[in-house]
Amino acid sequence: MKNVSWLRSLDFQRASMLVGFWKSVKNRPKLALSQLFCIIFIPVSFLAFAGWIDLRKYDPVIAVRKQLSPTPDCVTWNHTGVCPKIHPASSPTKPRSGSSCPDYFRWIHEDLRHWRKTGITERMVSGARRTAHFRLTILGGKMYVEKFREAFQSRALFTLWGFGQLMRRYGGKLPDLELMFDCNDRPVVKAEQYAAEGAAPPPLFKYCADNSTFDIVFPDWTFWGWAEVNIKPWSKFLKETKEGMEKSKWEDRVPYAYWKGNPKVSRQRHLLMTCNPTPQNEWNARIYALDWEQEAQRGFNQSNLAKQCTHRYKIYAEGQAWSVSEKYILACNSPTLLIQSRWHDFFTRGLVPQRHYWPVRDSQMCKSIKFAVEWGNNHTTKAKEIGEAGSHFAHEALRMDNVYDYMFHLLNEYAKLFKYKPKIPPDATELCTEALACHAHGKWREFMEESLEKFPSDSPPCTMPPPFDLGAFARAKMEAVDEVEAWEDEYWRKKDNVH
Ligand SMILES: *[C@@H]1O[C@H](CO)[C@@H](O)[C@H](O)[C@H]1NC(C)=O
Ligand SMILES: *[C@@H]1O[C@H](CO)[C@@H](O)[C@H](O)[C@H]1NC(C)=O
Ligand SMILES: *[C@@H]1O[C@H](CO)[C@@H](O)[C@H](O)[C@H]1NC(C)=O
């Protein structure tokens, strides 16, 4: 009761103030307005000047941005089963600062080169269906998916989630197209087959390729999370790693090369296990085998990637094909010792040896690792530079803004090649955040909520770099590797002569 009467008296005070103010407006309008001006404008401009009020928040462009639901709208979805209307991205006003895309975007031109002359026909796209897990159609700013078969674990689900988030971000700006996506590890569109026939290959989207295949590489599902093994969405990982890294200086880390993972998936990893120290040999490596099943039973308490920045050097070894681990390894501020690899994903071709990583031979890898670590511990300034450049690549060139822009540009360039207007396939369903998230539970749902794009982009995507001389780039890379191998040979020649 007491509270209520207190409230009433407050109301009364306010009311009498208003009445008083209204009277003065009637009697002396100019004076009253200038009083009002002083009461409101001066404090607000002072607060804005001091940075306590961010007036940009009240910009109408941003007010439009706020209209995206901050969580999947499952109440409506469960009721209607209809995808909510996506608000078209507000017309971009402010180009993003430093708006040129990272260099690795140039490979988009390279990957689409096979269709430059012929364009992409309906027949070519159907030709890619043979191994595809799903077909994605974009039409009038909406996405539709037709599933052909189940993919391993939640690869297809989280890849589709990534497409859905791209749509939330760039909405109506996406072009009409359709594409076939194959979620398996290894590329399948063999170059020699199409070179011999002189025919354009089927355009097939994959996570990786090598120098003898024409598959179009696309960001893998782990950028939105790998729920089965508790690998968090990439942006969350980056944030946690940054916090962890600030706590441990490079000089204070264990002065050896570290690797942890599943050794059973490739010959390279199998051989890597032999680089652990023995009574006869110290290869400067500390290699740990990880059994993901056991790890799952333990609640993943040994496999937190954000807590693996403990050693001065980190080894990258590919698996059955490319390995999703590369980006986590690069992100640590410790030089990556990259064992010569065959497969590439969408960003790895932008990495330069001696600048972003240290090249390690596939043959005699233990000797190569021993030399690399000793060299780095002798040349700490240079070693730290490589560690920081690799890490900068992961945290900046590969931040989610750029991953989405890569997807955007790749799809845009791909769509430019289209010779036909795609239709909604009869068996397709509309793809949206709700259609995927409202059935997901536990870690799956948690990772989706964490990687949900909350706003349409308020700036246009970065500017695509023009095609460039790939030959010169490849030669420069090869020379940087050759140089390291020559140092290494020299080191071992001296050492072996002594014994
Ligand atoms: C991880 O969990 C298992 C089982 O719950 C436990 O035995 C082990 O000691 C834990 N390890 C660490 C480093 O916490
Ligand atoms: C393709 O890669 C293999 C090994 O990964 C290498 O031996 C071969 O020379 C490469 N071919 C070209 C044309 O670059
Ligand atoms: C590192 O320095 C030591 C001592 O100067 C030298 O013996 C060794 O050969 C150097 N190793 C490398 C790889 O540079």
mmCIF file of N, CA and C and ligand atoms in Angstrom, residues 370-379 491 495, ligand 3:
data_model
loop_
_atom_site.group_PDB
_atom_site.id
_atom_site.type_symbol
_atom_site.label_atom_id
_atom_site.label_comp_id
_atom_site.label_asym_id
_atom_site.label_seq_id
_atom_site.Cartn_x
_atom_site.Cartn_y
_atom_site.Cartn_z
ATOM 1 N N LYS A 370 62.616 -31.592 -36.585
ATOM 2 C CA LYS A 370 63.718 -31.292 -35.651
ATOM 3 C C LYS A 370 64.453 -30.026 -36.089
ATOM 4 N N PHE A 371 64.758 -29.961 -37.391
ATOM 5 C CA PHE A 371 65.456 -28.783 -37.912
ATOM 6 C C PHE A 371 64.605 -27.526 -37.725
ATOM 7 N N ALA A 372 63.334 -27.608 -38.073
ATOM 8 C CA ALA A 372 62.460 -26.436 -38.008
ATOM 9 C C ALA A 372 62.417 -25.856 -36.593
ATOM 10 N N VAL A 373 62.284 -26.717 -35.598
ATOM 11 C CA VAL A 373 62.178 -26.248 -34.211
ATOM 12 C C VAL A 373 63.497 -25.627 -33.757
ATOM 13 N N GLU A 374 64.603 -26.293 -34.108
ATOM 14 C CA GLU A 374 65.906 -25.755 -33.712
ATOM 15 C C GLU A 374 66.157 -24.397 -34.387
ATOM 16 N N TRP A 375 65.797 -24.327 -35.654
ATOM 17 C CA TRP A 375 65.960 -23.065 -36.396
ATOM 18 C C TRP A 375 65.136 -21.949 -35.734
ATOM 19 N N GLY A 376 63.917 -22.267 -35.401
ATOM 20 C CA GLY A 376 63.041 -21.267 -34.783
ATOM 21 C C GLY A 376 63.556 -20.824 -33.422
ATOM 22 N N ASN A 377 64.066 -21.764 -32.637
ATOM 23 C CA ASN A 377 64.580 -21.409 -31.314
ATOM 24 C C ASN A 377 65.883 -20.620 -31.422
ATOM 25 N N ASN A 378 66.597 -20.762 -32.549
ATOM 26 C CA ASN A 378 67.792 -19.935 -32.802
ATOM 27 C C ASN A 378 67.420 -18.564 -33.360
ATOM 28 N N HIS A 379 66.320 -18.496 -34.083
ATOM 29 C CA HIS A 379 65.899 -17.234 -34.729
ATOM 30 C C HIS A 379 64.523 -16.833 -34.199
ATOM 31 N N TYR A 491 72.110 -28.489 -42.933
ATOM 32 C CA TYR A 491 72.155 -28.799 -41.494
ATOM 33 C C TYR A 491 72.407 -30.288 -41.267
ATOM 34 N N LYS A 495 75.596 -32.378 -39.671
ATOM 35 C CA LYS A 495 75.326 -33.180 -38.479
ATOM 36 C C LYS A 495 75.677 -34.651 -38.717
HETATM 37 C C1 LIG B 3 71.298 -23.362 -33.621
HETATM 38 O O1 LIG B 3 72.384 -22.802 -32.926
HETATM 39 C C2 LIG B 3 73.372 -23.751 -32.495
HETATM 40 C C3 LIG B 3 74.393 -23.007 -31.643
HETATM 41 O O2 LIG B 3 74.821 -21.857 -32.274
HETATM 42 C C4 LIG B 3 73.996 -24.432 -33.707
HETATM 43 O O3 LIG B 3 74.928 -25.392 -33.290
HETATM 44 C C5 LIG B 3 72.888 -25.098 -34.504
HETATM 45 O O4 LIG B 3 73.428 -25.668 -35.689
HETATM 46 C C6 LIG B 3 71.810 -24.085 -34.866
HETATM 47 N N1 LIG B 3 70.742 -24.806 -35.511
HETATM 48 C C7 LIG B 3 70.035 -24.324 -36.503
HETATM 49 C C8 LIG B 3 69.025 -25.215 -37.104
HETATM 50 O O5 LIG B 3 70.144 -23.190 -36.923
#
